[in-house]
CSV table of C-alpha atoms in Angstrom, one decimal:
chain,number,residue,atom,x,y,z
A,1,UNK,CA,-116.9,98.6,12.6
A,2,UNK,CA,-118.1,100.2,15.8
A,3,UNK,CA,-116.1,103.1,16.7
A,4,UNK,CA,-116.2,103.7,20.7
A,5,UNK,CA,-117.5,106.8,21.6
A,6,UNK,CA,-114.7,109.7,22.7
A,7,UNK,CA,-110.9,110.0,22.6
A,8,UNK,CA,-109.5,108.0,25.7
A,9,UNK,CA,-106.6,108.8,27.9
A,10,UNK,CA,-105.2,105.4,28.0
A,11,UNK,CA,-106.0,102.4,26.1
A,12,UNK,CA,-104.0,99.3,27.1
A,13,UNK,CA,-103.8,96.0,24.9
A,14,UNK,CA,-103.7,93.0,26.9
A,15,UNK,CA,-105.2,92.1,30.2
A,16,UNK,CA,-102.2,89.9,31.5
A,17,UNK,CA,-100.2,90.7,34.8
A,18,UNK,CA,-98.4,93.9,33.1
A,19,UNK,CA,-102.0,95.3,31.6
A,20,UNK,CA,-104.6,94.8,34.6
A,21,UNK,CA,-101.9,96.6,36.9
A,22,UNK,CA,-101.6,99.1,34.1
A,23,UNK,CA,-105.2,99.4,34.7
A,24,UNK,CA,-105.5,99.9,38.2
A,25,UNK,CA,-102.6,102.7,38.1
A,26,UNK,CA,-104.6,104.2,35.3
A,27,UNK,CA,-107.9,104.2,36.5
A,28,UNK,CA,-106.7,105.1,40.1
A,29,UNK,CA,-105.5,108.4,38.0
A,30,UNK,CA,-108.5,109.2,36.9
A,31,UNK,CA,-107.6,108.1,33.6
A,32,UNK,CA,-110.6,105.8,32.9
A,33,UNK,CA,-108.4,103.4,30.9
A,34,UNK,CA,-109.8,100.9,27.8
A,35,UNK,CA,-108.6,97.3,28.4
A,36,UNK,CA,-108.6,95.2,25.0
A,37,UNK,CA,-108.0,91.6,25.8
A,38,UNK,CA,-109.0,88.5,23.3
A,39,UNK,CA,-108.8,86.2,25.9
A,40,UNK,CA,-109.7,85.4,29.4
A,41,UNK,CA,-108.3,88.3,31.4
A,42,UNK,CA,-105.3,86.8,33.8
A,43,UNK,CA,-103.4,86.3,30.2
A,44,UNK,CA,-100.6,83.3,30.7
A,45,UNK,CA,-101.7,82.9,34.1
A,46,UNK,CA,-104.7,81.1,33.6
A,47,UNK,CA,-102.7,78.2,32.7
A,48,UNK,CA,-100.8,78.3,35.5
A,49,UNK,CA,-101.4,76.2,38.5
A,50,UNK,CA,-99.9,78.4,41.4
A,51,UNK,CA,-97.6,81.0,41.5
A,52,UNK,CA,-95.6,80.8,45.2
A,53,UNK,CA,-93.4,84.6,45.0
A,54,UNK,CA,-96.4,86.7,45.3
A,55,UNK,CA,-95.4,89.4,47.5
A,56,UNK,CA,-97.6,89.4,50.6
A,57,UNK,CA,-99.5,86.0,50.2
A,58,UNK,CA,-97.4,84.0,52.8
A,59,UNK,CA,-97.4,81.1,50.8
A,60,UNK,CA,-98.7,79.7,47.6
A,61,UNK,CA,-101.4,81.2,45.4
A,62,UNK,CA,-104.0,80.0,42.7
A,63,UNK,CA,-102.8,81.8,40.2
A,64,UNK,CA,-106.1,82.3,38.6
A,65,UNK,CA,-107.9,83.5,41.7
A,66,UNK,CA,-104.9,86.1,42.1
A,67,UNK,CA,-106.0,87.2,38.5
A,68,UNK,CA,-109.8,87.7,39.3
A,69,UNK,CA,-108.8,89.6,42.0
A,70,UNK,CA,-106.3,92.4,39.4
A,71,UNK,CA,-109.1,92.2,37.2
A,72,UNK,CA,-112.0,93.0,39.8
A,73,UNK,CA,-110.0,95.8,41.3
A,74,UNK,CA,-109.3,97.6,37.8
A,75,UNK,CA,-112.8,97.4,37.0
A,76,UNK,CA,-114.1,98.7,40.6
A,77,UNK,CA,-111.0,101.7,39.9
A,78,UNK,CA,-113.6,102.0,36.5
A,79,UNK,CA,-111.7,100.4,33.8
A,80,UNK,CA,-113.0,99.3,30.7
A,81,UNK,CA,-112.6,96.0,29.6
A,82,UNK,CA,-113.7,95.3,26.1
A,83,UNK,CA,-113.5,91.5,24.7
A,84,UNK,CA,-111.7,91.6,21.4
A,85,UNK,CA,-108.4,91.0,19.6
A,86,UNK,CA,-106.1,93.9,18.6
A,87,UNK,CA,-105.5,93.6,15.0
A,88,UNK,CA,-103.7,97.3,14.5
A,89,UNK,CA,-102.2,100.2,16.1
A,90,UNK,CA,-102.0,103.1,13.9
A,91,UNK,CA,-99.7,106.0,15.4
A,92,UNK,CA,-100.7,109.4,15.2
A,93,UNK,CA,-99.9,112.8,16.4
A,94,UNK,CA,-102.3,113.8,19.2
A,95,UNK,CA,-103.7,110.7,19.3
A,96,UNK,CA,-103.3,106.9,18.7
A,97,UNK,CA,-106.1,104.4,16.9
A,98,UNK,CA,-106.3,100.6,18.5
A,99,UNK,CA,-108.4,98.9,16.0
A,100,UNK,CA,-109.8,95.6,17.0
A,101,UNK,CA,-112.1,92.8,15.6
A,102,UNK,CA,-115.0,94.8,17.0
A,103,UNK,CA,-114.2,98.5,17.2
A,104,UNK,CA,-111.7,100.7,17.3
A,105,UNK,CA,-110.4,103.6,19.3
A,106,UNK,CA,-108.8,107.3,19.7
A,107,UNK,CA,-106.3,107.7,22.5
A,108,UNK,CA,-103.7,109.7,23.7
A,109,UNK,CA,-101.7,107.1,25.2
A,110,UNK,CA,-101.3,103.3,24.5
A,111,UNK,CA,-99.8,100.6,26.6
A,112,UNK,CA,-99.0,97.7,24.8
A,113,UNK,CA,-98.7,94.1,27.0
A,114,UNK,CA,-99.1,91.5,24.3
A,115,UNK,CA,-97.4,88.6,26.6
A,116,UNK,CA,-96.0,85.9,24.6
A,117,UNK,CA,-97.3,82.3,23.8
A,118,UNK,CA,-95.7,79.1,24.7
A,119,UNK,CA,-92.9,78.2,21.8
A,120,UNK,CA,-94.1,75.2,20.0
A,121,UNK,CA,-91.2,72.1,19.6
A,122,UNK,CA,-90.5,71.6,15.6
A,123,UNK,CA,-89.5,67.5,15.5
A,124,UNK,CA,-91.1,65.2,14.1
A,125,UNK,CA,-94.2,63.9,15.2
A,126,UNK,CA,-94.8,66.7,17.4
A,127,UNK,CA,-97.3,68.8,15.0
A,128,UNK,CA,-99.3,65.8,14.7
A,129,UNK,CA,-99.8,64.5,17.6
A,130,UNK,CA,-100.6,68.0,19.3
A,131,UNK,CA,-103.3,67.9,21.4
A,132,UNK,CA,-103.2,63.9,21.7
A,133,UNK,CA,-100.1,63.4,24.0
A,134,UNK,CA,-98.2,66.8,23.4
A,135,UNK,CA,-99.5,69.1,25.6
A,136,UNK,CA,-98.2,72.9,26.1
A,137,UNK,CA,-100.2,73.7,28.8
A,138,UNK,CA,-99.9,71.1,32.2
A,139,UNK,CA,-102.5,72.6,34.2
A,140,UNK,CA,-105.1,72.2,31.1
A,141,UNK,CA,-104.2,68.5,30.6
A,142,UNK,CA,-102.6,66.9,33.3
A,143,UNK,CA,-105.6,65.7,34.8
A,144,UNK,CA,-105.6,63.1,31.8
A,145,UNK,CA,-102.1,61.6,32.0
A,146,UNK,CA,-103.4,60.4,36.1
A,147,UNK,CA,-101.1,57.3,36.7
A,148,UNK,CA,-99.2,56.9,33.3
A,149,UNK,CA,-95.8,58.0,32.7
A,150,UNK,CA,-95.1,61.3,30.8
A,151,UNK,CA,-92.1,63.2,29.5
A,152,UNK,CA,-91.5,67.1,30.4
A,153,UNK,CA,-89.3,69.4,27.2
A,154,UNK,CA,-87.3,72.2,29.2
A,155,UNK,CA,-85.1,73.2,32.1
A,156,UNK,CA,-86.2,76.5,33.0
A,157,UNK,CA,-88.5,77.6,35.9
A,158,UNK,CA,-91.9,77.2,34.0
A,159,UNK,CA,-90.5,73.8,32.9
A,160,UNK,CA,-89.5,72.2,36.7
A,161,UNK,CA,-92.4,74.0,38.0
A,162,UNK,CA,-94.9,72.1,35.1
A,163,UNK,CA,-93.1,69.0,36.4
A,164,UNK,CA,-93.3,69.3,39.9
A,165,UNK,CA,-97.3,69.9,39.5
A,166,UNK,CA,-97.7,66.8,36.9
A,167,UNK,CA,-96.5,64.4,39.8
A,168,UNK,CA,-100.0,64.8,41.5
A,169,UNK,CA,-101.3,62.9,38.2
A,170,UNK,CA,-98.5,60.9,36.6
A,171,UNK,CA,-97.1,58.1,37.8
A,172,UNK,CA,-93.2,59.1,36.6
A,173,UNK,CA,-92.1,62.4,35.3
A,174,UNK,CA,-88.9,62.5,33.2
A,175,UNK,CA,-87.6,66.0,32.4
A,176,UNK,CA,-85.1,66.0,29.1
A,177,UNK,CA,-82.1,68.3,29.3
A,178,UNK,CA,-79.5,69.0,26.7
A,179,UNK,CA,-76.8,69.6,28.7
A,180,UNK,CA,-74.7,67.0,31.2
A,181,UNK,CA,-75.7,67.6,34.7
A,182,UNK,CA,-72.3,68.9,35.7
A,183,UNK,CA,-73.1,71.6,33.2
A,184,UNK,CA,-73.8,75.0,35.6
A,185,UNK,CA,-76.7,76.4,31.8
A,186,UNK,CA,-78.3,72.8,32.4
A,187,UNK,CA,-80.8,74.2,34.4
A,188,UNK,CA,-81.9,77.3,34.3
A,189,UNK,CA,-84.4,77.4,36.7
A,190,UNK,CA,-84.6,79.4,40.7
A,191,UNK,CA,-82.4,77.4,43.3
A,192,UNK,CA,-85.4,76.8,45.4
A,193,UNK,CA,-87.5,74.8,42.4
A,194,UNK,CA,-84.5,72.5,41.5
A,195,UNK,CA,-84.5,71.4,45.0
A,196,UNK,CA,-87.8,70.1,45.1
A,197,UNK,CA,-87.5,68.8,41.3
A,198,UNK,CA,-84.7,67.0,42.3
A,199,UNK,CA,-85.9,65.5,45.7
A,200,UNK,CA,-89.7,64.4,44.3
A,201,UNK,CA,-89.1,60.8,43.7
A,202,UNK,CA,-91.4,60.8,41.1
A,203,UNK,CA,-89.1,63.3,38.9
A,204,UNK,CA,-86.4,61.3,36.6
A,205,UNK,CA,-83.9,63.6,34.8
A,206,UNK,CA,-82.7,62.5,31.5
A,207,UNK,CA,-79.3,64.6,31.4
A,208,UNK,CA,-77.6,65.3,28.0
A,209,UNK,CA,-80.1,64.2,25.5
A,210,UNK,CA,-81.7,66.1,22.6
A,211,UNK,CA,-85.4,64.8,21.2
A,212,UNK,CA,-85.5,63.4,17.8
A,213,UNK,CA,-89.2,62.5,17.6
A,214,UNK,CA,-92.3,61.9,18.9
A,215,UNK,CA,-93.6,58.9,18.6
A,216,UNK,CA,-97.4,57.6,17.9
A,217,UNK,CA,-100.2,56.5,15.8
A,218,UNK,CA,-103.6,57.1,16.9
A,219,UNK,CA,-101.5,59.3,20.4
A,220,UNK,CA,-98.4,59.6,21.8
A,221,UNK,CA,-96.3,55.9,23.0
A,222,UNK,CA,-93.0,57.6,23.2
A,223,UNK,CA,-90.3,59.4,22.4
A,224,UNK,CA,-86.8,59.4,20.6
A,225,UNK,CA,-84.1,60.9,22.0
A,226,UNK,CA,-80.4,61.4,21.0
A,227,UNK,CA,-77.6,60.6,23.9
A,228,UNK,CA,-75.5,63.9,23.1
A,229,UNK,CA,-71.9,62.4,24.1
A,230,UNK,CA,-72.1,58.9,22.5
A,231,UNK,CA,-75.1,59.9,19.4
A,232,UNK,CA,-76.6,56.7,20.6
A,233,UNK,CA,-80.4,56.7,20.2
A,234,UNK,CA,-82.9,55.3,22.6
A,235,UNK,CA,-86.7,54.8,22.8
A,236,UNK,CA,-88.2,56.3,26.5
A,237,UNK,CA,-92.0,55.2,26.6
A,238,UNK,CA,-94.2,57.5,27.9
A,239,UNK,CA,-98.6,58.4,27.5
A,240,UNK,CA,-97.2,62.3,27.1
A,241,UNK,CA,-95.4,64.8,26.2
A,242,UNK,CA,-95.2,68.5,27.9
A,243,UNK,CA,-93.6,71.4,25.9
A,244,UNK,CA,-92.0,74.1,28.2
A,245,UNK,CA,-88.8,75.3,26.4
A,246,UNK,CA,-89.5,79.3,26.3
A,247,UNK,CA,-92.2,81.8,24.6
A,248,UNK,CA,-92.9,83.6,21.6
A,249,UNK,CA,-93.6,87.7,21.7
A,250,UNK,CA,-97.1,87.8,20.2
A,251,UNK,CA,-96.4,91.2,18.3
A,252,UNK,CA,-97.0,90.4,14.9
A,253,UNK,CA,-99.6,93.3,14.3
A,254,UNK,CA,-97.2,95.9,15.7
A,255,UNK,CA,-94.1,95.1,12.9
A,256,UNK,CA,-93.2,98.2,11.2
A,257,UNK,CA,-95.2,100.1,13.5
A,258,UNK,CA,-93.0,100.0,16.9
A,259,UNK,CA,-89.1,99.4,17.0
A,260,UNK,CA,-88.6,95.2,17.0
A,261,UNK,CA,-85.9,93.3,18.4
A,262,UNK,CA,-86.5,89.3,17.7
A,263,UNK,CA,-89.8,90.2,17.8
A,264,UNK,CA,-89.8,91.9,21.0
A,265,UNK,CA,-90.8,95.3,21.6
A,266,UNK,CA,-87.7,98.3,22.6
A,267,UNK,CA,-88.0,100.3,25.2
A,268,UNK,CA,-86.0,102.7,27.5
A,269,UNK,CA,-86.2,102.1,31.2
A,270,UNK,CA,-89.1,104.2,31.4
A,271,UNK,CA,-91.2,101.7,29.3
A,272,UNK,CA,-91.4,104.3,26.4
A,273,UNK,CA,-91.4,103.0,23.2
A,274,UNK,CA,-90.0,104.2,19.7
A,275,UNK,CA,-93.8,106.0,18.9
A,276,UNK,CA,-94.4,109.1,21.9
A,277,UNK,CA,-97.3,107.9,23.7
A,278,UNK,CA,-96.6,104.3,23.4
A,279,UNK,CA,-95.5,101.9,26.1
A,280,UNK,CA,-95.0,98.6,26.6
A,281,UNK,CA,-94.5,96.5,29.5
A,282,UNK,CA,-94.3,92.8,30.5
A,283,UNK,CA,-93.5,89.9,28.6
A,284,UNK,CA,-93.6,91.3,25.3
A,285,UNK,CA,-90.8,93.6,25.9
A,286,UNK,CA,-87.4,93.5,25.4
A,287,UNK,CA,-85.9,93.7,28.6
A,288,UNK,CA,-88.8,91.6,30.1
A,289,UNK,CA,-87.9,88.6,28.5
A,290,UNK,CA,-85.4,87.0,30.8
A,291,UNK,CA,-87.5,86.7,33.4
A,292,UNK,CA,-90.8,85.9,32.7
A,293,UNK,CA,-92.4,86.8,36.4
A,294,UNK,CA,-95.8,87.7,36.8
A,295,UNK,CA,-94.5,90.4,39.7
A,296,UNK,CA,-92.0,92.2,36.7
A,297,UNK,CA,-94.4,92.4,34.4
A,298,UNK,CA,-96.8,93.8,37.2
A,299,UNK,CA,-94.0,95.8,38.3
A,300,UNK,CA,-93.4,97.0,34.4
A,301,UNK,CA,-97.1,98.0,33.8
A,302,UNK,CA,-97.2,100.1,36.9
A,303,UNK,CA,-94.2,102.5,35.7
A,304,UNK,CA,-95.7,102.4,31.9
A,305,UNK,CA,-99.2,103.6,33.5
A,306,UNK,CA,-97.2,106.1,35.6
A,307,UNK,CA,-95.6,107.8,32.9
A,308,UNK,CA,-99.0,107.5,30.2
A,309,UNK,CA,-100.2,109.2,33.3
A,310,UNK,CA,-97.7,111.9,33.0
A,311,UNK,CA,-97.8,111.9,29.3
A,312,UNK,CA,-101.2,112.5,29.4
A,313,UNK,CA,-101.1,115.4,31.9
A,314,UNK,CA,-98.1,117.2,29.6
A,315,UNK,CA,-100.0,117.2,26.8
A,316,UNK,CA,-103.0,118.8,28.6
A,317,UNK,CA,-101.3,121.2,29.7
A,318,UNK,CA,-99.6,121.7,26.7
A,319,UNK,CA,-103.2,122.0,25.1
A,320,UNK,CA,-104.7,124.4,27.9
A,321,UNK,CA,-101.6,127.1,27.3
């Protein structure tokens, strides 16, 4: 295993929202931060269509193209951005190792922004037919469902949002909800989305219904879905299936390393985690996880890169007397 050369200041594993502004922060400190990243730098936000709360953009923004742009300015700042998966984190006393599927690394500070992957549905038919009807990703795969009539899994903000960009391709949309419409948890997602959900005429919502299975052979024909006040069951035809119903923490490497909750990662408001010298921010992390917004989890890795900053300096100091 190749061993990169030095002890860094800052290493930072992920290069989602949270991680490239980590980045920037860092490197605009001089701190000449490491970036690990196994994907395509943007994280989450790659799959996403547009995002239309950007401070400052006056209107909606390809979401991709906004991530370029984080990743081009950390790099010009003279961050690091190596391609690989982090596979460890072994805590010590001066300094931390990252170890990776092709290197590893010394550094006195770590910022951890893992993000989370979409939550995959568990009924029948689902695992089978991934990838020929159920979808978890719209922007990846709605191009193939143009004019045939697909099903959206979820009420939240991600969910409405997947719907309201599947109506340039499908020719119906119908969203599943558990609870009755009258129900103010029923949907969970910002007043300003709903509106438009509910006004597309495209956009059918199926209110009160649980799914039971997906059905297909050879792809998906439909669905099954369970009326929640009556029990009764009924068949709703549709070409596909999109899962939005919430995320999983992808921390697996860092249990019995960092302090876990449900798999997220603990922090105080400072983004300091249970190991000194270790941060966390964005979706990953505890407190992060009810909102989900690219602009918190910026937000977050902007204050976890401010204090590795000042970590970093105190323990200089520390050295030098």
């Amino acid at each position: 295993m190749r061993v990169l050369s030095s002890v860094r200041h800052v290493a930072i594993l992920g290069a989602g929202p949270a991680g490239l502004t980590a980045a920037i922060y860092a490197a605009r400190a001089l701190l000449a931060p490491v970036v690990f990243e196994k994907g395509v730098p943007g994280g989450q936000l790659n799959e996403t269509d547009q995002i239309e709360n950007w401070p400052g953009t006056g209107g909606p923004v390809s979401a991709r193209d906004l991530m370029a742009a984080l990743r081009r300015q950390a790099e010009e700042l003279g961050t690091e951005i190596v391609a690989a998966e982090v596979t460890a984190l072994e805590p010590g006393d001066a300094t931390h190792r990252v170890v990776t599927t092709a290197s590893s690394v010394e550094a006195r500070t770590v910022i951890v922004c893992p993000g989370a992957r979409p939550r995959e549905i568990r009924v029948p038919g689902a695992d089978r037919l991934k990838g020929r009807g159920v979808s978890y990703c719209a922007t990846c795969d709605g191009y193939f469902f143009r004019d045939r009539p697909i099903v959206v899994l979820g009420a939240g903000d991600a969910a409405l949002t997947e719907a309201l960009f599947l109506t340039r391709f499908a020719s119906r949309v119908a969203v599943v909800v558990r609870h009755p419409e009258n129900d103010p948890r029923a949907v969970r997602a910002s007043a300003t989305v709903r509106r438009r959900a509910a006004e597309n005429p495209k956009i059918e919502f199926l209110w009160n219904r649980s799914v039971e299975e997906i059905v297909g052979d050879a792809s998906v024909t439909g669905l099954r879905l369970r009326r929640l006040d009556t029990g009764e069951i009924e068949e709703v035809p549709a070409d596909g299936v999109f899962v939005s119903i919430g995320r999983d923490p992808q921390t697996d490497f860092l249990r019995g390393v960092l302090e876990l909750e449900d798999g997220y990662i603990v922090t105080d408001e400072r983004m300091r985690t249970s190991v000194a010298g270790v941060f966390a921010a964005g979706d990953g992390r505890l407190g992060a996880r009810a909102y989900s917004q690219a602009i918190v989890a910026a937000g977050e890795g902007a204050v976890a890169a401010l204090e590795a900053e000042r970590y970093v300096l105190d323990e200089l100091v520390g050295v030098a007397r």
